[in-house]
């Protein structure tokens, strides 16, 4: 079933026990608040964690900068949909040997010549491309943002924060978020009765 930004906005209103809206462009306070916060909150929540569904990779040709300022003399332009790069490795894989790098604006500087495989968190805007657990996190994050200005009830902020914490915990437990450059199998192994070395 296709999901829309309006569906997500109405789910956020549901967390706050508020009436649904007909459109994000509707001239009512709830719609104005949701329209104001939707895109920025989506980008922020994507950026905060390495959501597995949002990790893309691109082979990027580098160029030598000859700047003489240190050892990071190869520059790579980040893909236009990149919200944040993931740590660089020799082979581009999450469990590869890390290499030195830094980011400045839309460029990555490294001590390794290209082309380089860069893994990054992509700015995915279509809700149908998202993991359901990310959608739950975004719904709760939106509810937190609009709770006080919409309801003027401090208790609603706590309700929204509780929903956010539960959604984020579920995402970590389900390995929907990559940890430390590698997938975490600890919780899965314990749940299936295995053991971790």
mmCIF file of C-alpha atoms in Angstrom:
data_model
loop_
_atom_site.group_PDB
_atom_site.id
_atom_site.type_symbol
_atom_site.label_atom_id
_atom_site.label_comp_id
_atom_site.label_asym_id
_atom_site.label_seq_id
_atom_site.Cartn_x
_atom_site.Cartn_y
_atom_site.Cartn_z
ATOM 1 C CA UNK A 1 0.000 0.000 0.000
ATOM 2 C CA UNK A 2 1.399 3.382 -1.017
ATOM 3 C CA UNK A 3 2.024 5.866 1.763
ATOM 4 C CA UNK A 4 2.116 9.640 1.367
ATOM 5 C CA UNK A 5 3.532 12.545 3.374
ATOM 6 C CA UNK A 6 -0.080 13.342 4.315
ATOM 7 C CA UNK A 7 -0.466 9.855 5.808
ATOM 8 C CA UNK A 8 2.668 10.416 7.886
ATOM 9 C CA UNK A 9 1.465 13.850 8.993
ATOM 10 C CA UNK A 10 -1.854 12.369 10.089
ATOM 11 C CA UNK A 11 -0.082 9.580 11.978
ATOM 12 C CA UNK A 12 1.878 12.279 13.854
ATOM 13 C CA UNK A 13 -1.401 14.007 14.686
ATOM 14 C CA UNK A 14 -2.761 10.647 15.864
ATOM 15 C CA UNK A 15 0.122 10.340 18.359
ATOM 16 C CA UNK A 16 -1.074 13.653 19.810
ATOM 17 C CA UNK A 17 -4.750 12.629 19.715
ATOM 18 C CA UNK A 18 -5.484 15.435 17.235
ATOM 19 C CA UNK A 19 -7.896 15.385 14.286
ATOM 20 C CA UNK A 20 -6.449 14.496 10.869
ATOM 21 C CA UNK A 21 -5.949 17.080 8.152
ATOM 22 C CA UNK A 22 -7.017 16.885 4.508
ATOM 23 C CA UNK A 23 -3.831 18.349 3.027
ATOM 24 C CA UNK A 24 -0.444 19.634 4.111
ATOM 25 C CA UNK A 25 -1.397 22.877 2.352
ATOM 26 C CA UNK A 26 -4.636 23.193 4.307
ATOM 27 C CA UNK A 27 -5.026 26.545 6.076
ATOM 28 C CA UNK A 28 -5.203 25.158 9.603
ATOM 29 C CA UNK A 29 -2.581 25.314 12.344
ATOM 30 C CA UNK A 30 -1.790 21.580 12.330
ATOM 31 C CA UNK A 31 -1.141 21.554 8.566
ATOM 32 C CA UNK A 32 0.991 24.704 8.708
ATOM 33 C CA UNK A 33 3.137 23.246 11.512
ATOM 34 C CA UNK A 34 3.553 19.882 9.793
ATOM 35 C CA UNK A 35 4.342 21.507 6.456
ATOM 36 C CA UNK A 36 6.949 23.693 8.165
ATOM 37 C CA UNK A 37 8.724 20.790 9.902
ATOM 38 C CA UNK A 38 8.228 17.815 7.565
ATOM 39 C CA UNK A 39 11.244 18.013 5.220
ATOM 40 C CA UNK A 40 13.774 19.233 7.775
ATOM 41 C CA UNK A 41 12.705 16.588 10.305
ATOM 42 C CA UNK A 42 12.917 13.845 7.648
ATOM 43 C CA UNK A 43 16.440 14.920 6.693
ATOM 44 C CA UNK A 44 17.507 15.195 10.332
ATOM 45 C CA UNK A 45 16.210 11.724 11.212
ATOM 46 C CA UNK A 46 17.863 10.192 8.145
ATOM 47 C CA UNK A 47 21.147 11.900 9.022
ATOM 48 C CA UNK A 48 21.213 10.916 12.708
ATOM 49 C CA UNK A 49 21.671 7.201 12.086
ATOM 50 C CA UNK A 50 22.975 4.848 9.390
ATOM 51 C CA UNK A 51 19.548 3.606 8.271
ATOM 52 C CA UNK A 52 20.198 0.480 6.207
ATOM 53 C CA UNK A 53 17.525 1.325 3.629
ATOM 54 C CA UNK A 54 19.082 4.759 3.010
ATOM 55 C CA UNK A 55 22.687 3.602 2.521
ATOM 56 C CA UNK A 56 23.779 3.968 -1.086
ATOM 57 C CA UNK A 57 27.208 3.654 -2.669
ATOM 58 C CA UNK A 58 28.808 5.555 -5.508
ATOM 59 C CA UNK A 59 32.153 5.153 -7.240
ATOM 60 C CA UNK A 60 33.616 8.646 -7.291
ATOM 61 C CA UNK A 61 36.632 9.737 -9.313
ATOM 62 C CA UNK A 62 38.997 11.845 -7.263
ATOM 63 C CA UNK A 63 41.379 14.573 -8.213
ATOM 64 C CA UNK A 64 44.727 15.443 -6.702
ATOM 65 C CA UNK A 65 44.623 18.833 -5.010
ATOM 66 C CA UNK A 66 48.385 19.413 -4.703
ATOM 67 C CA UNK A 67 47.523 21.679 -1.811
ATOM 68 C CA UNK A 68 50.557 20.677 0.203
ATOM 69 C CA UNK A 69 48.420 21.087 3.319
ATOM 70 C CA UNK A 70 48.901 17.723 4.988
ATOM 71 C CA UNK A 71 48.403 14.277 3.553
ATOM 72 C CA UNK A 72 44.726 14.416 2.504
ATOM 73 C CA UNK A 73 45.493 15.580 -1.022
ATOM 74 C CA UNK A 74 42.815 13.744 -3.028
ATOM 75 C CA UNK A 75 39.391 15.382 -3.301
ATOM 76 C CA UNK A 76 36.124 13.576 -4.075
ATOM 77 C CA UNK A 77 32.825 15.268 -4.810
ATOM 78 C CA UNK A 78 29.927 13.829 -2.815
ATOM 79 C CA UNK A 79 26.803 12.657 -4.682
ATOM 80 C CA UNK A 80 24.102 15.359 -4.837
ATOM 81 C CA UNK A 81 21.694 13.232 -2.753
ATOM 82 C CA UNK A 82 24.241 12.679 0.043
ATOM 83 C CA UNK A 83 23.143 13.770 3.514
ATOM 84 C CA UNK A 84 26.298 12.404 5.131
ATOM 85 C CA UNK A 85 29.101 10.084 4.076
ATOM 86 C CA UNK A 86 29.837 6.936 6.040
ATOM 87 C CA UNK A 87 33.419 6.203 7.135
ATOM 88 C CA UNK A 88 35.720 5.515 4.203
ATOM 89 C CA UNK A 89 37.509 2.190 3.887
ATOM 90 C CA UNK A 90 40.072 0.776 1.433
ATOM 91 C CA UNK A 91 37.532 -1.451 -0.313
ATOM 92 C CA UNK A 92 34.413 0.665 0.305
ATOM 93 C CA UNK A 93 32.807 -2.024 2.441
ATOM 94 C CA UNK A 94 31.608 -1.319 5.994
ATOM 95 C CA UNK A 95 33.992 -3.882 7.475
ATOM 96 C CA UNK A 96 36.976 -2.739 5.389
ATOM 97 C CA UNK A 97 40.191 -1.189 6.678
ATOM 98 C CA UNK A 98 39.502 2.470 7.549
ATOM 99 C CA UNK A 99 41.335 5.205 5.662
ATOM 100 C CA UNK A 100 42.040 8.794 6.682
ATOM 101 C CA UNK A 101 39.498 11.347 5.432
ATOM 102 C CA UNK A 102 37.695 14.549 6.251
ATOM 103 C CA UNK A 103 34.651 16.300 4.853
ATOM 104 C CA UNK A 104 34.439 19.945 3.880
ATOM 105 C CA UNK A 105 31.159 21.119 2.390
ATOM 106 C CA UNK A 106 30.386 18.843 -0.576
ATOM 107 C CA UNK A 107 33.866 17.340 -0.795
ATOM 108 C CA UNK A 108 35.707 14.497 0.894
ATOM 109 C CA UNK A 109 39.466 14.692 1.208
ATOM 110 C CA UNK A 110 41.504 11.502 1.558
ATOM 111 C CA UNK A 111 45.074 10.290 1.360
ATOM 112 C CA UNK A 112 44.006 7.602 -1.151
ATOM 113 C CA UNK A 113 43.788 8.089 -4.906
ATOM 114 C CA UNK A 114 40.584 7.280 -6.773
ATOM 115 C CA UNK A 115 38.282 6.150 -7.936
ATOM 116 C CA UNK A 116 36.887 5.569 -4.449
ATOM 117 C CA UNK A 117 33.696 3.770 -3.436
ATOM 118 C CA UNK A 118 31.844 6.084 -1.063
ATOM 119 C CA UNK A 119 28.948 4.797 1.023
ATOM 120 C CA UNK A 120 26.563 7.454 2.220
ATOM 121 C CA UNK A 121 23.161 8.225 3.689
ATOM 122 C CA UNK A 122 20.945 9.323 0.814
ATOM 123 C CA UNK A 123 18.260 11.981 1.002
ATOM 124 C CA UNK A 124 15.344 9.690 0.125
ATOM 125 C CA UNK A 125 12.175 11.755 -0.113
ATOM 126 C CA UNK A 126 9.585 9.160 -1.202
ATOM 127 C CA UNK A 127 7.936 7.503 1.844
ATOM 128 C CA UNK A 128 7.508 4.317 -0.192
ATOM 129 C CA UNK A 129 11.308 3.939 -0.265
ATOM 130 C CA UNK A 130 11.549 4.049 3.547
ATOM 131 C CA UNK A 131 11.731 1.231 6.051
ATOM 132 C CA UNK A 132 8.540 1.018 8.128
ATOM 133 C CA UNK A 133 10.582 1.491 11.293
ATOM 134 C CA UNK A 134 12.022 4.750 9.963
ATOM 135 C CA UNK A 135 8.495 5.902 9.208
ATOM 136 C CA UNK A 136 7.545 5.217 12.837
ATOM 137 C CA UNK A 137 10.555 7.238 14.034
ATOM 138 C CA UNK A 138 9.690 10.128 11.705
ATOM 139 C CA UNK A 139 6.046 10.114 12.811
ATOM 140 C CA UNK A 140 7.105 10.415 16.453
ATOM 141 C CA UNK A 141 9.768 13.037 15.667
ATOM 142 C CA UNK A 142 7.153 15.175 13.914
ATOM 143 C CA UNK A 143 4.813 14.729 16.861
ATOM 144 C CA UNK A 144 7.546 15.980 19.209
ATOM 145 C CA UNK A 145 8.138 19.071 17.035
ATOM 146 C CA UNK A 146 4.492 20.102 16.855
ATOM 147 C CA UNK A 147 3.260 18.878 20.259
ATOM 148 C CA UNK A 148 3.606 22.076 22.256
ATOM 149 C CA UNK A 149 2.714 24.679 19.606
ATOM 150 C CA UNK A 150 -0.326 22.655 18.562
ATOM 151 C CA UNK A 151 -1.703 21.327 21.847
ATOM 152 C CA UNK A 152 -0.122 23.615 24.504
ATOM 153 C CA UNK A 153 0.033 20.501 26.720
ATOM 154 C CA UNK A 154 3.432 19.532 28.123
ATOM 155 C CA UNK A 155 2.184 15.980 28.627
ATOM 156 C CA UNK A 156 1.823 15.543 24.861
ATOM 157 C CA UNK A 157 5.542 16.171 24.405
ATOM 158 C CA UNK A 158 6.232 13.317 26.826
ATOM 159 C CA UNK A 159 3.828 11.038 24.946
ATOM 160 C CA UNK A 160 5.541 11.870 21.644
ATOM 161 C CA UNK A 161 9.015 11.348 23.157
ATOM 162 C CA UNK A 162 7.929 7.968 24.483
ATOM 163 C CA UNK A 163 6.710 6.982 21.020
ATOM 164 C CA UNK A 164 10.012 8.181 19.539
ATOM 165 C CA UNK A 165 12.126 6.216 22.021
ATOM 166 C CA UNK A 166 10.109 3.029 21.418
ATOM 167 C CA UNK A 167 10.317 3.406 17.623
ATOM 168 C CA UNK A 168 14.065 4.035 17.695
ATOM 169 C CA UNK A 169 14.633 1.092 20.034
ATOM 170 C CA UNK A 170 12.637 -1.159 17.699
ATOM 171 C CA UNK A 171 14.773 0.011 14.762
ATOM 172 C CA UNK A 172 17.998 -0.846 16.611
ATOM 173 C CA UNK A 173 16.624 -4.214 17.770
ATOM 174 C CA UNK A 174 15.638 -5.098 14.194
ATOM 175 C CA UNK A 175 19.007 -4.040 12.753
ATOM 176 C CA UNK A 176 17.300 -1.408 10.602
ATOM 177 C CA UNK A 177 20.165 0.862 11.674
ATOM 178 C CA UNK A 178 23.752 -0.117 10.954
ATOM 179 C CA UNK A 179 26.032 0.262 13.957
ATOM 180 C CA UNK A 180 29.680 1.200 13.861
ATOM 181 C CA UNK A 181 30.160 0.387 10.194
ATOM 182 C CA UNK A 182 28.941 -3.196 10.660
ATOM 183 C CA UNK A 183 25.606 -4.845 11.043
ATOM 184 C CA UNK A 184 24.941 -5.804 14.651
ATOM 185 C CA UNK A 185 23.961 -9.458 14.975
ATOM 186 C CA UNK A 186 24.128 -9.602 18.751
ATOM 187 C CA UNK A 187 20.428 -9.126 19.486
ATOM 188 C CA UNK A 188 19.406 -11.445 16.630
ATOM 189 C CA UNK A 189 21.733 -14.211 17.838
ATOM 190 C CA UNK A 190 20.495 -13.918 21.403
ATOM 191 C CA UNK A 191 16.842 -13.957 20.303
ATOM 192 C CA UNK A 192 17.338 -17.104 18.240
ATOM 193 C CA UNK A 193 19.113 -18.839 21.111
ATOM 194 C CA UNK A 194 22.601 -18.561 19.663
ATOM 195 C CA UNK A 195 25.629 -17.079 21.261
ATOM 196 C CA UNK A 196 28.067 -14.373 20.302
ATOM 197 C CA UNK A 197 31.820 -14.843 20.505
#
